[in-house]
Amino acid sequence: MTVISKNLQVAQYIGEICRYLYNMPEKSEDKGHQIRLMFGNGLRPNLWKDFQTRFNIPRISEFYGSTEGNANIINMDGKIGAVGFVSVLFPSVYPVALIKVDEETKEIVRDANGMCIMCKPGEPGEFIGKIVRDDPVRDFHGYADDSATKKKIVRDVFKKGDYAFLS
């Protein structure tokens, strides 16, 4: 097994890879590696701890983002089921948020003034990143298909007239 023979210490996973590995018959090699960190996305919360224990992985971190988007997040704390942490201390430096979305219709929930409603800690929602034109990190240039671009932008988020990328 390459992970063992090459003494690898960090591994990246995507999607369901961890579930596939976990569903394989147990082997003595399951813990015979030097992996200290696995990093990726899509590890199901109900599998996380069992996978970590069976394969003796000291730390698992998740991330969420897209190549074209301006909203990325990371869970470096290893909190099971979390893809990241949104700081309330630095919103001007990293203007991302979770906004409320109707779980049935998937429509954005707005307050009486027509503004998006921010989620409270632990509430599900849509992850967004404020669009700031001419800022290489905060801008969103869109897609070749204008209608696809429009579907990824929400207006009147933090204040009247602003807009954000819908992840």
Coordinates of C-alpha atoms in Angstrom, one line a residue:
M1 CA 0.0 0.0 0.0
T2 CA 1.5 3.3 -1.1
V3 CA 0.4 5.2 1.9
I4 CA 2.5 2.9 4.1
S5 CA 5.5 2.3 1.8
K6 CA 6.0 6.0 1.1
N7 CA 5.5 7.0 4.8
L8 CA 2.8 9.6 3.8
Q9 CA 1.6 11.9 6.6
V10 CA -1.1 13.9 4.9
A11 CA -3.9 12.7 2.6
Q12 CA -6.6 14.5 0.6
Y13 CA -10.0 13.0 0.1
I14 CA -13.0 14.0 -2.0
G15 CA -16.6 13.1 -1.8
E16 CA -17.4 9.5 -0.8
I17 CA -13.8 8.1 -0.8
C18 CA -13.9 7.8 3.0
R19 CA -17.2 5.9 2.9
Y20 CA -15.9 3.6 0.3
L21 CA -12.7 2.9 2.4
Y22 CA -14.8 2.4 5.5
N23 CA -17.1 -0.1 3.8
M24 CA -14.1 -2.3 2.8
P25 CA -13.4 -5.3 5.0
E26 CA -11.1 -4.4 7.9
K27 CA -7.4 -5.2 7.5
S28 CA -4.3 -5.0 9.7
E29 CA -3.0 -2.2 7.4
D30 CA -5.9 0.1 8.4
K31 CA -3.7 1.6 11.1
G32 CA -0.3 0.7 9.8
H33 CA 0.4 4.1 8.3
Q34 CA 1.8 7.5 9.4
I35 CA -1.1 9.7 8.3
R36 CA -1.6 12.5 10.8
L37 CA -4.0 14.7 8.8
M38 CA -6.7 14.1 6.2
F39 CA -8.1 17.1 4.4
G40 CA -11.0 17.3 2.0
N41 CA -14.8 17.7 1.7
G42 CA -17.8 15.5 1.8
L43 CA -17.1 13.3 4.8
R44 CA -20.5 12.5 6.2
P45 CA -21.0 13.5 9.9
N46 CA -22.4 10.1 10.8
L47 CA -19.2 8.4 9.5
W48 CA -16.6 10.9 10.6
K49 CA -15.7 9.5 14.1
D50 CA -15.9 5.8 13.2
F51 CA -13.7 6.4 10.1
Q52 CA -11.2 8.4 12.2
T53 CA -11.1 5.7 14.9
R54 CA -10.8 2.7 12.6
F55 CA -8.0 4.2 10.5
N56 CA -6.3 6.0 13.4
I57 CA -6.4 9.5 11.8
P58 CA -5.5 12.1 14.4
R59 CA -6.9 15.0 12.6
I60 CA -9.5 15.5 9.8
S61 CA -10.2 18.9 8.4
E62 CA -12.9 19.9 5.8
F63 CA -13.2 22.8 3.4
Y64 CA -15.8 24.2 1.2
G65 CA -15.5 26.5 -1.9
S66 CA -15.4 26.7 -5.6
T67 CA -12.8 27.8 -8.1
E68 CA -14.9 30.5 -9.6
G69 CA -16.5 31.7 -6.3
N70 CA -15.4 34.2 -3.7
A71 CA -16.7 32.3 -0.7
N72 CA -14.4 29.6 0.8
I73 CA -14.3 28.2 4.3
I74 CA -12.2 25.7 6.2
N75 CA -12.7 23.6 9.4
M76 CA -9.2 23.4 10.9
D77 CA -10.7 22.5 14.3
G78 CA -11.9 19.0 13.2
K79 CA -15.4 19.7 14.5
I80 CA -17.4 16.8 13.2
G81 CA -19.9 17.8 10.5
A82 CA -18.6 21.3 10.1
V83 CA -17.0 22.6 6.9
G84 CA -15.7 25.8 8.5
F85 CA -16.1 28.8 10.7
V86 CA -17.3 32.3 9.9
S87 CA -15.8 34.9 12.1
V88 CA -18.0 37.6 13.5
L89 CA -14.9 39.6 14.4
F90 CA -13.7 40.4 10.8
P91 CA -16.6 40.8 8.5
S92 CA -15.0 43.7 6.6
V93 CA -11.8 41.6 6.0
Y94 CA -13.6 38.4 5.0
P95 CA -17.2 39.3 4.1
V96 CA -18.9 35.9 4.0
A97 CA -22.0 34.7 5.8
L98 CA -24.7 32.1 5.9
I99 CA -28.1 33.5 5.0
K100 CA -31.5 31.9 5.7
V101 CA -33.1 29.9 2.9
D102 CA -36.5 28.2 3.0
E103 CA -35.7 24.5 3.3
E104 CA -38.6 23.5 1.1
T105 CA -38.6 26.1 -1.7
K106 CA -34.9 27.0 -1.5
E107 CA -35.9 30.7 -1.7
I108 CA -33.9 33.2 0.2
V109 CA -35.7 34.4 3.4
R110 CA -35.8 38.2 3.8
D111 CA -36.8 40.5 6.6
A112 CA -39.5 43.3 6.4
N113 CA -37.0 45.6 4.7
G114 CA -36.2 43.1 2.0
M115 CA -32.7 42.3 3.3
C116 CA -31.3 38.8 3.7
I117 CA -31.5 37.3 7.2
M118 CA -28.2 35.9 8.6
C119 CA -28.3 32.5 10.1
K120 CA -27.6 32.0 13.8
P121 CA -24.8 29.6 14.8
G122 CA -25.8 26.0 14.0
E123 CA -28.6 27.0 11.6
P124 CA -28.5 25.7 8.0
G125 CA -28.3 28.2 5.2
E126 CA -26.7 29.3 2.0
F127 CA -23.1 30.3 2.1
I128 CA -22.4 33.6 0.4
G129 CA -19.5 35.9 -0.3
K130 CA -19.9 39.7 -0.8
I131 CA -19.0 40.7 -4.3
V132 CA -16.5 43.6 -4.3
R133 CA -15.7 44.8 -7.9
D134 CA -12.0 45.2 -8.8
D135 CA -10.9 43.2 -5.8
P136 CA -9.2 40.0 -7.1
V137 CA -10.3 37.9 -4.1
R138 CA -13.9 39.3 -3.6
D139 CA -15.0 39.8 -7.2
F140 CA -17.1 37.4 -9.2
H141 CA -16.8 37.6 -13.0
G142 CA -19.5 35.1 -13.8
Y143 CA -19.9 32.4 -16.5
A144 CA -20.1 32.4 -20.3
D145 CA -23.8 31.8 -19.8
D146 CA -25.4 35.1 -18.5
S147 CA -28.5 33.3 -17.1
A148 CA -26.2 31.0 -15.1
T149 CA -24.3 34.0 -13.8
K150 CA -27.6 35.7 -12.6
K151 CA -28.6 32.6 -10.7
K152 CA -25.4 32.8 -8.6
I153 CA -25.9 36.5 -7.5
V154 CA -28.1 37.7 -4.7
R155 CA -28.8 41.4 -4.2
D156 CA -29.6 43.4 -1.1
V157 CA -27.7 41.2 1.3
F158 CA -25.9 43.2 4.0
K159 CA -27.2 46.6 2.8
K160 CA -29.4 48.0 0.0
G161 CA -27.8 47.7 -3.4
D162 CA -25.0 45.3 -2.5
Y163 CA -24.7 41.8 -3.9
A164 CA -23.1 38.5 -3.2
F165 CA -22.1 35.2 -4.7
L166 CA -24.4 32.3 -3.9
S167 CA -22.3 29.2 -3.3

